[in-house]
Short mmCIF file of C-alpha atoms in Angstrom, two decimals:
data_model
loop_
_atom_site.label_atom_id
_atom_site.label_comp_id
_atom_site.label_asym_id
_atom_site.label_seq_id
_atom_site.Cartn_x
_atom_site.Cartn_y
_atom_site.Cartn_z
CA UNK A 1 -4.20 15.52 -28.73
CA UNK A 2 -1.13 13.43 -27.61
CA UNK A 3 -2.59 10.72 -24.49
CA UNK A 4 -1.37 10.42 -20.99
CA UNK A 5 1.52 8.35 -19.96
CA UNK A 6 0.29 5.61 -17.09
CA UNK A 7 1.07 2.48 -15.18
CA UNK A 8 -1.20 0.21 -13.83
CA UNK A 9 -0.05 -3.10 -11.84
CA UNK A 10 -1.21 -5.01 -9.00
CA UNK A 11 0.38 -4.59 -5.60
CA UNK A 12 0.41 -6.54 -2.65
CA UNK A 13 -0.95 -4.48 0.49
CA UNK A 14 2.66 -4.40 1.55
CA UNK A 15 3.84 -2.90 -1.14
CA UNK A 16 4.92 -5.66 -3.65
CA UNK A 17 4.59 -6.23 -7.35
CA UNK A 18 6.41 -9.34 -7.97
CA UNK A 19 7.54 -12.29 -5.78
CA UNK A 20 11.26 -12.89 -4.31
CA UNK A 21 13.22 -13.75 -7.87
CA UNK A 22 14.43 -17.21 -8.30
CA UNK A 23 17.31 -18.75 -9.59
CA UNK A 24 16.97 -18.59 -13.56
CA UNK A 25 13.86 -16.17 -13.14
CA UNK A 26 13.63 -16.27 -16.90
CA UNK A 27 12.56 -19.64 -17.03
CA UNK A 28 10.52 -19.47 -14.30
CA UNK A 29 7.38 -20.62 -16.49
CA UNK A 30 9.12 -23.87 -18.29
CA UNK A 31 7.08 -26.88 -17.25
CA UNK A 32 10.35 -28.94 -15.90
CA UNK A 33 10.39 -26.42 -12.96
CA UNK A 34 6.91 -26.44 -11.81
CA UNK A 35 7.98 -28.70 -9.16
CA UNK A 36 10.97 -26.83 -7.78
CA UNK A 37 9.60 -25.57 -4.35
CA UNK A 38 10.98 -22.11 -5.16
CA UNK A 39 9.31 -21.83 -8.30
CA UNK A 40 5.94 -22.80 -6.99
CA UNK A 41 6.43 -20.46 -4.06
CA UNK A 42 6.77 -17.89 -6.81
CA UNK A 43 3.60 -18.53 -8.91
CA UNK A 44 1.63 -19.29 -5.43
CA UNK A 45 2.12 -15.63 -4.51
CA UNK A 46 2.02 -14.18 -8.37
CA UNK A 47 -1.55 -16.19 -8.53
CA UNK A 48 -2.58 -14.53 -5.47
CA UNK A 49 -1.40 -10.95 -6.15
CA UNK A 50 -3.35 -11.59 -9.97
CA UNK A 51 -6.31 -13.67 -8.58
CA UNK A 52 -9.14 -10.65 -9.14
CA UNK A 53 -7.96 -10.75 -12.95
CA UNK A 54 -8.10 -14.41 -13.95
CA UNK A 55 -11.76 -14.78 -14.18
CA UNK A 56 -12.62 -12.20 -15.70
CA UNK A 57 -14.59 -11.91 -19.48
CA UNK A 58 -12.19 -9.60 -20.40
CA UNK A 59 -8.89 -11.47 -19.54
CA UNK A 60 -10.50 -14.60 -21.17
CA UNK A 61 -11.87 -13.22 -24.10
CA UNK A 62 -8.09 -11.90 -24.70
CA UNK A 63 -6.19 -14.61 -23.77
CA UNK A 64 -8.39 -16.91 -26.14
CA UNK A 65 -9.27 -18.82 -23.18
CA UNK A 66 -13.03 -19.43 -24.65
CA UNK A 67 -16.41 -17.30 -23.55
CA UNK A 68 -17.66 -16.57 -20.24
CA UNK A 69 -16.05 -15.11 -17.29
CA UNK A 70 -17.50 -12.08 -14.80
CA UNK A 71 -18.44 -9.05 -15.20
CA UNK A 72 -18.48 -5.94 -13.23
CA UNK A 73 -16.25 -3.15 -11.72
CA UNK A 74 -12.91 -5.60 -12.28
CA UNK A 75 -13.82 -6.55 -15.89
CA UNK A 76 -14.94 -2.89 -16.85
CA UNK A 77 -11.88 -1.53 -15.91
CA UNK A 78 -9.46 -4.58 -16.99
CA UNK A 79 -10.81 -3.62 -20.28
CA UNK A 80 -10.66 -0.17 -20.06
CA UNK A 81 -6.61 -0.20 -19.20
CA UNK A 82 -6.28 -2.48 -22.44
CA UNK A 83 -8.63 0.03 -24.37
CA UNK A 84 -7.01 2.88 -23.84
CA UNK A 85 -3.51 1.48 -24.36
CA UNK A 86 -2.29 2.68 -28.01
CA UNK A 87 1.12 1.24 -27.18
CA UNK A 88 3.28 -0.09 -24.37
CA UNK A 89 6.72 0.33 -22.71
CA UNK A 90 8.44 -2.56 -21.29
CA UNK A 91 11.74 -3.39 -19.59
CA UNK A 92 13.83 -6.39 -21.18
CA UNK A 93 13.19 -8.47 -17.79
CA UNK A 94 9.94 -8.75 -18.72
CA UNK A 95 10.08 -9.26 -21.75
CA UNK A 96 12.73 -12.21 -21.32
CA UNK A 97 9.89 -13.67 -18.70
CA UNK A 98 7.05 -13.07 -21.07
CA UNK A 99 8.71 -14.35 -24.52
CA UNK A 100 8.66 -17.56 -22.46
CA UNK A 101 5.61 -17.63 -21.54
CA UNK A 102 2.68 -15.32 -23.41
CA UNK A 103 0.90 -17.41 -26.17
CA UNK A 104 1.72 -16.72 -29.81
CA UNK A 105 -0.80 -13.97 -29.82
CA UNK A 106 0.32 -12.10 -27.10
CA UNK A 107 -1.88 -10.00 -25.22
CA UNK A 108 -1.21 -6.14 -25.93
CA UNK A 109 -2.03 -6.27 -29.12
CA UNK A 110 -0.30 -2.93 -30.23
CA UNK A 111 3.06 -1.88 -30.59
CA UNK A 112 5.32 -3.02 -27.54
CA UNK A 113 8.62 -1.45 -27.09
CA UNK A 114 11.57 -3.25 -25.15
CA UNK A 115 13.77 -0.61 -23.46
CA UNK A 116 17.30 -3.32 -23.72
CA UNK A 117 20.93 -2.62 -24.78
CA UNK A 118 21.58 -5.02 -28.16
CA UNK A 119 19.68 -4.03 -31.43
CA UNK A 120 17.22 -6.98 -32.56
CA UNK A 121 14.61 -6.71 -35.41
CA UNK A 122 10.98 -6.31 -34.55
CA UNK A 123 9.00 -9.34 -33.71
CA UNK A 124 5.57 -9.27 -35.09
CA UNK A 125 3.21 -11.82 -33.35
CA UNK A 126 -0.13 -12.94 -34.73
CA UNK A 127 -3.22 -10.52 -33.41
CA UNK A 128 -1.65 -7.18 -33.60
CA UNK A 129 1.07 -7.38 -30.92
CA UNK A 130 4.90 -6.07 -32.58
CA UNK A 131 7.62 -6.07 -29.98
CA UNK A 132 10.32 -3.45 -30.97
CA UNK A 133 14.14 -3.45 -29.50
CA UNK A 134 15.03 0.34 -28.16
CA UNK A 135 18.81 0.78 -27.39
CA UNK A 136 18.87 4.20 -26.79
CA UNK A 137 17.43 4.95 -23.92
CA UNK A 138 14.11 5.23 -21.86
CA UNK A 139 13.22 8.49 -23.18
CA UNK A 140 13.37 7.36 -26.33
CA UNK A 141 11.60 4.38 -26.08
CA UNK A 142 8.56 6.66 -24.77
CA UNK A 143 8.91 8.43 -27.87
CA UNK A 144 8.61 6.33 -29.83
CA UNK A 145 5.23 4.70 -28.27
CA UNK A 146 3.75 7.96 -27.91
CA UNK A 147 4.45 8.37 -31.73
CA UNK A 148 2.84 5.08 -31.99
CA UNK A 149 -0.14 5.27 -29.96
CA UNK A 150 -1.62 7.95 -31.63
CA UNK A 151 -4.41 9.68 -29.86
CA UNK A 152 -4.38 6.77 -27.22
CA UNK A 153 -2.41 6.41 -23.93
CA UNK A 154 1.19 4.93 -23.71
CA UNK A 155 1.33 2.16 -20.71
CA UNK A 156 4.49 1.54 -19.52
CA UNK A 157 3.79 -2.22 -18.64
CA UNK A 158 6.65 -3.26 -16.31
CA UNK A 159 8.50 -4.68 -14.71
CA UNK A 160 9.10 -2.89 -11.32
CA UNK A 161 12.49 -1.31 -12.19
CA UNK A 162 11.63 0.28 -15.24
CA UNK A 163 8.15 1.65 -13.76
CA UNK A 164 10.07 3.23 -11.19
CA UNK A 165 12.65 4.77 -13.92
CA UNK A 166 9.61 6.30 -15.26
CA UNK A 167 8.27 7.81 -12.64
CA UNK A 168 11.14 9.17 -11.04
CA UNK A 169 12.31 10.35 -14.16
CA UNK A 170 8.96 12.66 -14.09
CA UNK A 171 7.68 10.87 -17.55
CA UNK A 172 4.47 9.44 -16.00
CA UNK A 173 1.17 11.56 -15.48
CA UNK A 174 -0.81 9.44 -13.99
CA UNK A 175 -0.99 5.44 -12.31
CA UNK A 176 -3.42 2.86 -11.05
CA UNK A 177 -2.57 0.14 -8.54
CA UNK A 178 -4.81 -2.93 -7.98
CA UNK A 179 -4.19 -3.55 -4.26
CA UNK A 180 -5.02 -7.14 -3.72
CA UNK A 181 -5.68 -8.25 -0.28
CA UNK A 182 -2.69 -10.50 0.56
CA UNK A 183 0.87 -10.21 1.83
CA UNK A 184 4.15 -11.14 0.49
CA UNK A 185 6.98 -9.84 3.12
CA UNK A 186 9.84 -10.18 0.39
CA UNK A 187 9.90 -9.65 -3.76
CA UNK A 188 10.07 -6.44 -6.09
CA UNK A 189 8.52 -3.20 -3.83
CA UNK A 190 7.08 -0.99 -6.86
CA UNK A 191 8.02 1.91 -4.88
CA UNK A 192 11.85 1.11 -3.75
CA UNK A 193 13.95 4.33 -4.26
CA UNK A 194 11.21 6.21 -5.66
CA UNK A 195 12.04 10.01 -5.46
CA UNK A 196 9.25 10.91 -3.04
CA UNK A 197 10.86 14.73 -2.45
CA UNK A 198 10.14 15.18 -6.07
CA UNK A 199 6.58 13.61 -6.35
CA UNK A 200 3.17 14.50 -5.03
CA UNK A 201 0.19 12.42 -5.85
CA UNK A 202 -3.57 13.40 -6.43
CA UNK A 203 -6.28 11.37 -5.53
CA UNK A 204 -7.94 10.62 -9.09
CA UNK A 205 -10.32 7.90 -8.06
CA UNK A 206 -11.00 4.78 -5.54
CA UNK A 207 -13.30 2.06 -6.44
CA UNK A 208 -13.12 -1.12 -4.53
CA UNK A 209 -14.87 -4.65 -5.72
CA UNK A 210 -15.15 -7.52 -3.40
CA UNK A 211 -11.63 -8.47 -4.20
CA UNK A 212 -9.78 -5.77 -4.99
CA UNK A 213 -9.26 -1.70 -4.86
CA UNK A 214 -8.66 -0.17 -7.67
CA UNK A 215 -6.62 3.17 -6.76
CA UNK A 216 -5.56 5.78 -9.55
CA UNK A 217 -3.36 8.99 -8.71
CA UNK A 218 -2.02 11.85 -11.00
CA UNK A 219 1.18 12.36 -10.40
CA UNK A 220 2.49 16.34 -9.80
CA UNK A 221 5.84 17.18 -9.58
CA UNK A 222 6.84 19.11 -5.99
CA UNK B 1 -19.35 -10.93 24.37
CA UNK B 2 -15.86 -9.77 23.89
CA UNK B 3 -14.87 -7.46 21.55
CA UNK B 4 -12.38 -7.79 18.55
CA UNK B 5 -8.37 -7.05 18.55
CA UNK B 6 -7.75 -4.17 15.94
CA UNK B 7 -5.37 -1.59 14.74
CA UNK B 8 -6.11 1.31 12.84
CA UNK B 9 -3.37 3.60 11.32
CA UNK B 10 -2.86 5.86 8.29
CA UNK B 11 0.00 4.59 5.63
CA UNK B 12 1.32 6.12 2.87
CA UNK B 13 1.18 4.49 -0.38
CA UNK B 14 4.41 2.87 -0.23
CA UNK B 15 3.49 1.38 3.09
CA UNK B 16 5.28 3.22 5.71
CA UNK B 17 3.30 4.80 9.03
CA UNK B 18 6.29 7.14 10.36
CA UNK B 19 9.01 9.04 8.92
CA UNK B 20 12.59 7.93 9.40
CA UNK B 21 13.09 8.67 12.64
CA UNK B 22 15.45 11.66 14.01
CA UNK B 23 18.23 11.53 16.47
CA UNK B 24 16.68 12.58 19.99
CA UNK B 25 13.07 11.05 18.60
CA UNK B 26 11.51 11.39 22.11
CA UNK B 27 11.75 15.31 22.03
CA UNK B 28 10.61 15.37 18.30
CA UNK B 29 8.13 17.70 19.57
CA UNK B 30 10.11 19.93 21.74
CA UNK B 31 9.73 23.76 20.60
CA UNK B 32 13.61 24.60 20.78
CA UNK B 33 14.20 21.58 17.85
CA UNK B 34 11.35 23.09 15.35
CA UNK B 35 14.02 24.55 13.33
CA UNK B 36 16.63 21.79 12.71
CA UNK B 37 16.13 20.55 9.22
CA UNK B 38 15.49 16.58 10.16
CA UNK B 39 12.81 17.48 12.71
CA UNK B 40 11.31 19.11 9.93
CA UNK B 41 11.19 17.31 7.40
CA UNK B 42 10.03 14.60 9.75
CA UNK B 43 7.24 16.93 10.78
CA UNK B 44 6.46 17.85 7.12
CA UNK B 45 5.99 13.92 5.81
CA UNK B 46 3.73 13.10 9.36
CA UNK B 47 1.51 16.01 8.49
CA UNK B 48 0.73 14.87 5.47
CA UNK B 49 0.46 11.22 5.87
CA UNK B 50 -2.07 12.24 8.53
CA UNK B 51 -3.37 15.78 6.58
CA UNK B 52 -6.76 13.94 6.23
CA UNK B 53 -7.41 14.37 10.34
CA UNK B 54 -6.70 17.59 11.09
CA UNK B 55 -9.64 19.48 9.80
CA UNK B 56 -12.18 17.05 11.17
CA UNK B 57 -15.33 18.09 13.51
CA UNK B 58 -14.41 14.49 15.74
CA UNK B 59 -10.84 15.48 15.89
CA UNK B 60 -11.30 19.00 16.61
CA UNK B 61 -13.76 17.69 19.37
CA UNK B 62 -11.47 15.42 20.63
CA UNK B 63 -8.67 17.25 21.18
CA UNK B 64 -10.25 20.64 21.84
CA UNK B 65 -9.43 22.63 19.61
CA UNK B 66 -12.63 24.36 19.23
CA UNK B 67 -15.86 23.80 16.84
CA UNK B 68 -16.70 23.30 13.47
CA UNK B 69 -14.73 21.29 11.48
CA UNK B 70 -15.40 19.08 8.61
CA UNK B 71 -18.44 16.21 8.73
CA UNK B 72 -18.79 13.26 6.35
CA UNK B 73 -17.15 9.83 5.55
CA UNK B 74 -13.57 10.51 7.26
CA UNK B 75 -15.28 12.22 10.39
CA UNK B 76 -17.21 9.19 10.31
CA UNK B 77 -15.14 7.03 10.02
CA UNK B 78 -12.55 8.31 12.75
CA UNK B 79 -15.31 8.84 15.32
CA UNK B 80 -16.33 5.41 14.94
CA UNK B 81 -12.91 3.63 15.46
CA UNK B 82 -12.45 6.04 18.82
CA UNK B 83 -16.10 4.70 19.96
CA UNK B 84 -15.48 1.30 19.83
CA UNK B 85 -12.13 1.09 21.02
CA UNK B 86 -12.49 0.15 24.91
CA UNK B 87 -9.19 -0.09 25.59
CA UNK B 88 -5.90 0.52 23.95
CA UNK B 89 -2.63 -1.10 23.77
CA UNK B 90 0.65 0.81 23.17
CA UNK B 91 4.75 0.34 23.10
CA UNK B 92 6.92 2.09 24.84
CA UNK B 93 7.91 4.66 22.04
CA UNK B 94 4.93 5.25 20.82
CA UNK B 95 3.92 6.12 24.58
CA UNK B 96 7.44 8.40 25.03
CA UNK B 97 6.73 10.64 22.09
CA UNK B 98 3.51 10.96 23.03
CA UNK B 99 3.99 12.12 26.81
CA UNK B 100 5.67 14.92 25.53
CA UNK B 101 3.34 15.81 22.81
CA UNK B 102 -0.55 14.31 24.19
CA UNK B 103 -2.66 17.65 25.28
CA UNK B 104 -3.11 17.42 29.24
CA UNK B 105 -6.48 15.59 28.54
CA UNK B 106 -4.63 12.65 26.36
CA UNK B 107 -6.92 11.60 23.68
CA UNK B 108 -7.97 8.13 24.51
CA UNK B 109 -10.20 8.55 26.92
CA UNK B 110 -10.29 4.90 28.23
CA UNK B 111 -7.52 2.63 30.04
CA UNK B 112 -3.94 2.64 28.22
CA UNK B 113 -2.01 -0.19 28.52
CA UNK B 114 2.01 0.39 27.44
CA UNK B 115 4.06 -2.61 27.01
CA UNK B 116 7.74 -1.77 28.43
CA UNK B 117 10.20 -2.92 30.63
CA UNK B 118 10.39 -0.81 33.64
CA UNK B 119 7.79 -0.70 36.66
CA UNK B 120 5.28 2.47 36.86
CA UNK B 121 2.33 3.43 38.65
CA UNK B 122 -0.31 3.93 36.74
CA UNK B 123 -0.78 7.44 34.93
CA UNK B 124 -4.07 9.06 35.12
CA UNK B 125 -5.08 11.68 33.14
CA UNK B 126 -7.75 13.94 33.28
CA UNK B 127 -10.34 13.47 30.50
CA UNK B 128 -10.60 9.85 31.08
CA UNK B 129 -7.26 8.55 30.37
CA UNK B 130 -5.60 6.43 32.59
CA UNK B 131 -1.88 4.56 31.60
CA UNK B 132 -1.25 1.61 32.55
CA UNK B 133 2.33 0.21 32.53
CA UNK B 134 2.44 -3.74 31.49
CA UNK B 135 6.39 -5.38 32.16
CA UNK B 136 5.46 -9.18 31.71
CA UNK B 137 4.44 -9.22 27.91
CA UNK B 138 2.28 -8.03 24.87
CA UNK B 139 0.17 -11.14 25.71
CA UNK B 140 -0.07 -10.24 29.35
CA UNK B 141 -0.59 -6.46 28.20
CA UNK B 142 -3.56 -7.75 25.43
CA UNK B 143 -5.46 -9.61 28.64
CA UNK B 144 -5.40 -6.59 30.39
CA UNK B 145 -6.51 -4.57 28.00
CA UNK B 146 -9.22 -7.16 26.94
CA UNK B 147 -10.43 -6.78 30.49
CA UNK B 148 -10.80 -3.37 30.53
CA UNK B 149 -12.83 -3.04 27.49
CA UNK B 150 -15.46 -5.34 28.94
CA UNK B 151 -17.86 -5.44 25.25
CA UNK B 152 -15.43 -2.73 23.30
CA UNK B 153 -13.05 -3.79 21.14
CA UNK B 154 -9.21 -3.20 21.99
CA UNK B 155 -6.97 -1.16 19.78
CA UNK B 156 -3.09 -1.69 19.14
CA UNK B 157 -2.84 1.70 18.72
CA UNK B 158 1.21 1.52 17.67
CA UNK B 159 3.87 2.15 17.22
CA UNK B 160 4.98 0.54 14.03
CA UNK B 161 7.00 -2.30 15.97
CA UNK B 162 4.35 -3.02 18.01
CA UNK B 163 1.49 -3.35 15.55
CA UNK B 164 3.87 -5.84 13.71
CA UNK B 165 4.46 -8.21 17.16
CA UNK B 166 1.10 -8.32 17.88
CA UNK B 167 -0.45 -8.99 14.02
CA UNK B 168 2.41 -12.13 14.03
CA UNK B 169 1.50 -13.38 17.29
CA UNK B 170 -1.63 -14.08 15.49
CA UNK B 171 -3.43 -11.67 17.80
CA UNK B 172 -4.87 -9.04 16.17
CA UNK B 173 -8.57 -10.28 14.42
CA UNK B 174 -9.07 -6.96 12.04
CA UNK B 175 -7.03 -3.99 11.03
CA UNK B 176 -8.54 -0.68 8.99
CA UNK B 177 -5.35 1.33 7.12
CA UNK B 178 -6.24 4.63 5.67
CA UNK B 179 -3.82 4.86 2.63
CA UNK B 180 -2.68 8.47 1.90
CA UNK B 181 -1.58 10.48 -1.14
CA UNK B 182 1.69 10.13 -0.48
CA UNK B 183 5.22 8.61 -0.62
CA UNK B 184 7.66 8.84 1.85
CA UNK B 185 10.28 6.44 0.56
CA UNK B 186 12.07 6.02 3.60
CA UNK B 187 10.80 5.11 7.40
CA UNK B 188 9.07 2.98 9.10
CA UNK B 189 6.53 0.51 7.17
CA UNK B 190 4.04 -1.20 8.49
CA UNK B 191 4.46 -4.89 7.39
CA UNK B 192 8.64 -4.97 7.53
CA UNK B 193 9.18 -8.27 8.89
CA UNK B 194 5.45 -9.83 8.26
CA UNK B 195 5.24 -13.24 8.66
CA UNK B 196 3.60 -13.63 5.14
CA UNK B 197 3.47 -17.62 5.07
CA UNK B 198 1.08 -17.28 8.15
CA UNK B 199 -1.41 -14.88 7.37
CA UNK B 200 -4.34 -14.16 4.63
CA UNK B 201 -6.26 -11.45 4.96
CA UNK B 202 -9.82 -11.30 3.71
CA UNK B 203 -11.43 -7.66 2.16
CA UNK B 204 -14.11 -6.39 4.37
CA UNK B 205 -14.85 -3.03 3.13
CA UNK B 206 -12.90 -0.26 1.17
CA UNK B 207 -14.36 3.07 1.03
CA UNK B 208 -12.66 6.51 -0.47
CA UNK B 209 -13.67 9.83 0.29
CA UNK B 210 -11.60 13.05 -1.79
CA UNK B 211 -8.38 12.41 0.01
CA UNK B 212 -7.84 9.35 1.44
CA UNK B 213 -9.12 5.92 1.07
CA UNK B 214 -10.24 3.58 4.23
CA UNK B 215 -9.62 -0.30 3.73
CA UNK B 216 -10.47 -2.93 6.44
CA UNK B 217 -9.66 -6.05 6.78
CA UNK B 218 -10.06 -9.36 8.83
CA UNK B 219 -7.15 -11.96 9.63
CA UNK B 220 -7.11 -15.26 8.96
CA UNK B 221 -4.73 -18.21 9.67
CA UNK B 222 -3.12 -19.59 6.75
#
């Protein structure tokens, strides 16, 4: 039986899933610019939007950050998105962003594909992770992950844009948000220009921690 | 002791607490404009952004409509935020729409206080409602209201553009949004023009029932 096609990011309680982009965004992680006030303004707010997910077992365990770390509602379902992800969609923004700045084993750990427009050969990165290069198009990039992930779910990671390409192109079944308890006023809304006459959501499930609440919908067309 | 500042409103997912509005807003209500396409479509999108009210015993009660109705966590829930809410305080549009559209016995049942820019003599209802019009200032409007509640706590009860005012004056000390199943994709959201830089908010509880899912929290200088 083919697996569901999902989302799952953090969003700000106002509706944001990335910071205001700066100047050279791809770069953003290079340690020369750690001190460029627009730059740190940008990680302040990305650390706060993430903060529920940095100390977590899971997240250290697969970032190869050594043992320890909490357990609980956040780790259980951390490691539930990763377990049920038998391969990943991603938009080349990201990727450009993350090339920079994921270690050399990257963190999915399954077959990635990059929805971009120039042809590049895979990219095979120590612990299971192989980015592929799709030029022809987003449905086809789904395709070709749900080939891939088998029995298992297809994520499509991010970024914003290419979430909401998904979704209003009717190729996602279901998503979770993380709503973390802060504020940004400016940066990348997840849901700008979504198609709402075409989309009703279902109530799936609502569990809160005591950072974070984790909200998952189905999504039905209308 | 006094009681706390709050608001309490229903958002949809992508953060908006109205529809766009319609030409002739005020008379949104008016039974000779049911059939023109934008009043209903604004009428469809507020129903369902506030669908999780309707069939409750408190609301029923409140405004009624007769008995019965549904019990449990969202009757809870919305008959506790009426209960402790002393006093409210309301803008002018929020107040305009609502004279139009309120049942004779207006559904606050406690002093009113509605920040605008004319004089008017007081407005009492029967029921327990009594309006109050404010010309010299939210802050001046917030003392008033403060006053009236006497233990209570005092509710911005909206619109939109109020709320906003009021939560970056730094006045409002705890806020409850029940986030609906929805997207609207256009209107009026709640945190449009936030002062981000100056406030953190801090998770005090986050509770789901079937259809909606209730999250408070307090505000904190930053």
């Amino acid at each position: 039986m083919a697996g569901k096609v999902f989302f799952s990011v953090s969003m700000s309680l106002d509706g944001f899933v990335a910071p205001e982009s700066v100047p050279g965004q791809d770069e953003l992680f290079a340690p020369e610019r750690q001190d460029e006030p627009a730059v740190r303004r940008w990680l302040a707010q990305w650390t706060e939007l993430q903060q529920w997910v940095f100390p977590l077992r899971f997240f250290r365990e697969n970032l190869k950050l050594g043992v320890g770390g909490e357990e609980g509602l956040d780790n259980d379902l951390a490691r539930h998105t990763f377990e049920r992800t038998g391969a990943s969609v991603m938009g080349r923004r990201m990727f450009d962003l993350g090339e920079r700045s994921w270690p050399e084993e990257a963190p999915f750990r399954t077959p990635v594909f990059v929805v971009t427009h120039g042809s590049r050969e895979p990219w095979e990165r120590p612990g299971g992770t192989t980015f592929h290069f799709v030029d022809d198009g987003v449905e086809h990039a789904l395709d070709r992950a749900r080939e891939a992930a088998g029995d298992r779910d297809v994520r499509i990671a991010g970024g914003g844009a290419t979430i909401l390409e998904y979704l209003n192109a009717g190729l996602v079944d279901e998503f979770s948000i993380t709503l973390s308890p802060v504020l940004f006023g400016t940066g990348t809304r997840l849901f700008e220009g979504v198609d709402a006459s075409r989309i009703a959501l279902e109530p799936v499930r609502s569990r809160a921690s005591a950072r974070v609440t984790h909200l998952t919908y189905a999504v039905r067309p209308r």
